[in-house]
Amino acid sequence: MIEPQLRDRATAVVIRDGKVLLVHGRNPTFAMPGGGIEPGESADCAAMRELFEETGLKASQTKFLFILETAIHRHHVFLIEADGEVDAGPEINEFRWWDKKENLPIYSHVESILERL
């Protein structure tokens, strides 16, 4: 049996005042900002680019945390400090600073990332 090729993604973990930044697009399930790593792009640059494209936030510090593999993705996870206020880009319908108490629909990989922090 041939193993499926995992798609490399960069995931940005942004935490302010104990709350994590979550976003969603067309699908109402929340995730952390992030997306595919383009050919020739480093994972940290992809995380910063995706964060800016989705939220308008500019990274001031980036720290690699770990890689999380799911059934279809390989998430390169970065803790990012970012300046400014969120200005959601065209692919984002909603964002939340989540305190982990509010019941939100989130992807399972988000739970896995938060458990490892």
mmCIF file of C-alpha atoms in Angstrom:
data_model
loop_
_atom_site.group_PDB
_atom_site.id
_atom_site.type_symbol
_atom_site.label_atom_id
_atom_site.label_comp_id
_atom_site.label_asym_id
_atom_site.label_seq_id
_atom_site.Cartn_x
_atom_site.Cartn_y
_atom_site.Cartn_z
ATOM 1 C CA MET A 1 0.000 0.000 0.000
ATOM 2 C CA ILE A 2 1.300 3.442 -0.914
ATOM 3 C CA GLU A 3 1.384 5.981 1.906
ATOM 4 C CA PRO A 4 -0.381 9.251 1.046
ATOM 5 C CA GLN A 5 1.861 12.269 0.536
ATOM 6 C CA LEU A 6 1.405 14.691 3.430
ATOM 7 C CA ARG A 7 0.889 18.342 2.474
ATOM 8 C CA ASP A 8 3.272 20.675 4.290
ATOM 9 C CA ARG A 9 1.535 23.571 6.055
ATOM 10 C CA ALA A 10 2.776 26.384 8.241
ATOM 11 C CA THR A 11 0.697 27.118 11.329
ATOM 12 C CA ALA A 12 0.930 30.323 13.366
ATOM 13 C CA VAL A 13 0.140 30.222 17.086
ATOM 14 C CA VAL A 14 -0.522 33.782 18.269
ATOM 15 C CA ILE A 15 -1.381 34.240 21.951
ATOM 16 C CA ARG A 16 -2.339 37.531 23.610
ATOM 17 C CA ASP A 17 -3.552 37.921 27.163
ATOM 18 C CA GLY A 18 -3.883 34.139 27.468
ATOM 19 C CA LYS A 19 -6.103 33.869 24.380
ATOM 20 C CA VAL A 20 -5.179 32.154 21.120
ATOM 21 C CA LEU A 21 -6.029 33.654 17.725
ATOM 22 C CA LEU A 22 -8.387 31.506 15.644
ATOM 23 C CA VAL A 23 -9.807 32.171 12.182
ATOM 24 C CA HIS A 24 -12.222 30.576 9.751
ATOM 25 C CA GLY A 25 -13.002 31.026 6.090
ATOM 26 C CA ARG A 26 -15.939 29.564 4.170
ATOM 27 C CA ASN A 27 -16.065 26.583 6.511
ATOM 28 C CA PRO A 28 -17.287 27.707 9.962
ATOM 29 C CA THR A 29 -14.749 25.499 11.752
ATOM 30 C CA PHE A 30 -11.962 27.513 13.385
ATOM 31 C CA ALA A 31 -8.232 26.967 12.922
ATOM 32 C CA MET A 32 -5.057 28.852 13.639
ATOM 33 C CA PRO A 33 -3.815 31.130 10.868
ATOM 34 C CA GLY A 34 -1.719 29.257 8.362
ATOM 35 C CA GLY A 35 -1.605 27.555 5.025
ATOM 36 C CA GLY A 36 0.447 25.760 2.454
ATOM 37 C CA ILE A 37 4.182 26.231 2.164
ATOM 38 C CA GLU A 38 5.031 27.385 -1.349
ATOM 39 C CA PRO A 39 7.876 25.758 -3.338
ATOM 40 C CA GLY A 40 11.214 27.224 -2.234
ATOM 41 C CA GLU A 41 9.629 28.955 0.780
ATOM 42 C CA SER A 42 10.815 28.199 4.302
ATOM 43 C CA ALA A 43 8.225 27.087 6.844
ATOM 44 C CA ASP A 44 8.800 30.124 9.084
ATOM 45 C CA CYS A 45 8.399 32.539 6.158
ATOM 46 C CA ALA A 46 5.192 30.718 5.163
ATOM 47 C CA ALA A 47 3.814 31.069 8.706
ATOM 48 C CA MET A 48 4.563 34.800 8.745
ATOM 49 C CA ARG A 49 3.163 35.292 5.225
ATOM 50 C CA GLU A 50 -0.048 33.388 5.950
ATOM 51 C CA LEU A 51 -0.520 35.248 9.238
ATOM 52 C CA PHE A 52 -0.213 38.580 7.434
ATOM 53 C CA GLU A 53 -2.441 37.558 4.494
ATOM 54 C CA GLU A 54 -5.179 36.252 6.770
ATOM 55 C CA THR A 55 -5.063 38.778 9.620
ATOM 56 C CA GLY A 56 -2.903 41.751 8.644
ATOM 57 C CA LEU A 57 -0.653 41.017 11.647
ATOM 58 C CA LYS A 58 3.106 41.381 11.159
ATOM 59 C CA ALA A 59 5.339 38.963 13.018
ATOM 60 C CA SER A 60 7.862 40.580 15.353
ATOM 61 C CA GLN A 61 9.248 37.286 16.731
ATOM 62 C CA THR A 62 8.958 33.721 15.485
ATOM 63 C CA LYS A 63 9.863 30.541 17.348
ATOM 64 C CA PHE A 64 9.627 27.031 15.870
ATOM 65 C CA LEU A 65 7.715 24.733 18.232
ATOM 66 C CA PHE A 66 7.236 21.328 16.585
ATOM 67 C CA ILE A 67 5.861 19.390 13.629
ATOM 68 C CA LEU A 68 2.438 17.782 13.974
ATOM 69 C CA GLU A 69 1.410 15.157 11.434
ATOM 70 C CA THR A 70 -2.243 14.449 10.749
ATOM 71 C CA ALA A 71 -3.813 12.132 8.185
ATOM 72 C CA ILE A 72 -3.253 14.600 5.336
ATOM 73 C CA HIS A 73 -1.030 17.442 6.626
ATOM 74 C CA ARG A 74 2.359 18.031 8.171
ATOM 75 C CA HIS A 75 1.909 21.174 10.291
ATOM 76 C CA HIS A 76 5.094 23.169 10.932
ATOM 77 C CA VAL A 77 3.988 24.987 14.085
ATOM 78 C CA PHE A 78 5.412 28.366 15.109
ATOM 79 C CA LEU A 79 4.764 30.554 18.133
ATOM 80 C CA ILE A 80 4.547 34.079 16.752
ATOM 81 C CA GLU A 81 4.480 37.426 18.479
ATOM 82 C CA ALA A 82 2.736 39.901 16.223
ATOM 83 C CA ASP A 83 2.144 43.622 16.333
ATOM 84 C CA GLY A 84 -1.043 45.477 15.453
ATOM 85 C CA GLU A 85 -4.727 44.711 15.415
ATOM 86 C CA VAL A 86 -6.400 41.987 13.371
ATOM 87 C CA ASP A 87 -7.721 43.134 10.002
ATOM 88 C CA ALA A 88 -9.095 39.941 8.471
ATOM 89 C CA GLY A 89 -8.170 39.402 4.832
ATOM 90 C CA PRO A 90 -10.571 38.370 2.071
ATOM 91 C CA GLU A 91 -10.247 34.632 2.748
ATOM 92 C CA ILE A 92 -11.232 35.024 6.423
ATOM 93 C CA ASN A 93 -14.887 35.350 7.433
ATOM 94 C CA GLU A 94 -14.336 35.614 11.183
ATOM 95 C CA PHE A 95 -11.613 35.667 13.805
ATOM 96 C CA ARG A 96 -11.668 35.143 17.563
ATOM 97 C CA TRP A 97 -9.270 35.587 20.450
ATOM 98 C CA TRP A 98 -10.235 32.296 22.099
ATOM 99 C CA ASP A 99 -9.953 31.702 25.848
ATOM 100 C CA LYS A 100 -10.563 27.935 25.411
ATOM 101 C CA LYS A 101 -13.728 28.283 27.504
ATOM 102 C CA GLU A 102 -16.162 29.344 24.783
ATOM 103 C CA ASN A 103 -17.530 26.356 22.899
ATOM 104 C CA LEU A 104 -16.307 26.817 19.312
ATOM 105 C CA PRO A 105 -16.147 24.385 16.409
ATOM 106 C CA ILE A 106 -12.390 23.792 15.998
ATOM 107 C CA TYR A 107 -10.361 21.342 13.924
ATOM 108 C CA SER A 108 -8.853 18.408 15.815
ATOM 109 C CA HIS A 109 -5.302 19.489 14.917
ATOM 110 C CA VAL A 110 -5.931 22.753 16.820
ATOM 111 C CA GLU A 111 -6.701 20.725 19.961
ATOM 112 C CA SER A 112 -3.570 18.644 19.407
ATOM 113 C CA ILE A 113 -1.404 21.744 19.034
ATOM 114 C CA LEU A 114 -2.853 23.378 22.145
ATOM 115 C CA GLU A 115 -2.304 20.191 24.174
ATOM 116 C CA ARG A 116 1.407 20.279 23.278
ATOM 117 C CA LEU A 117 1.984 23.910 24.259
#
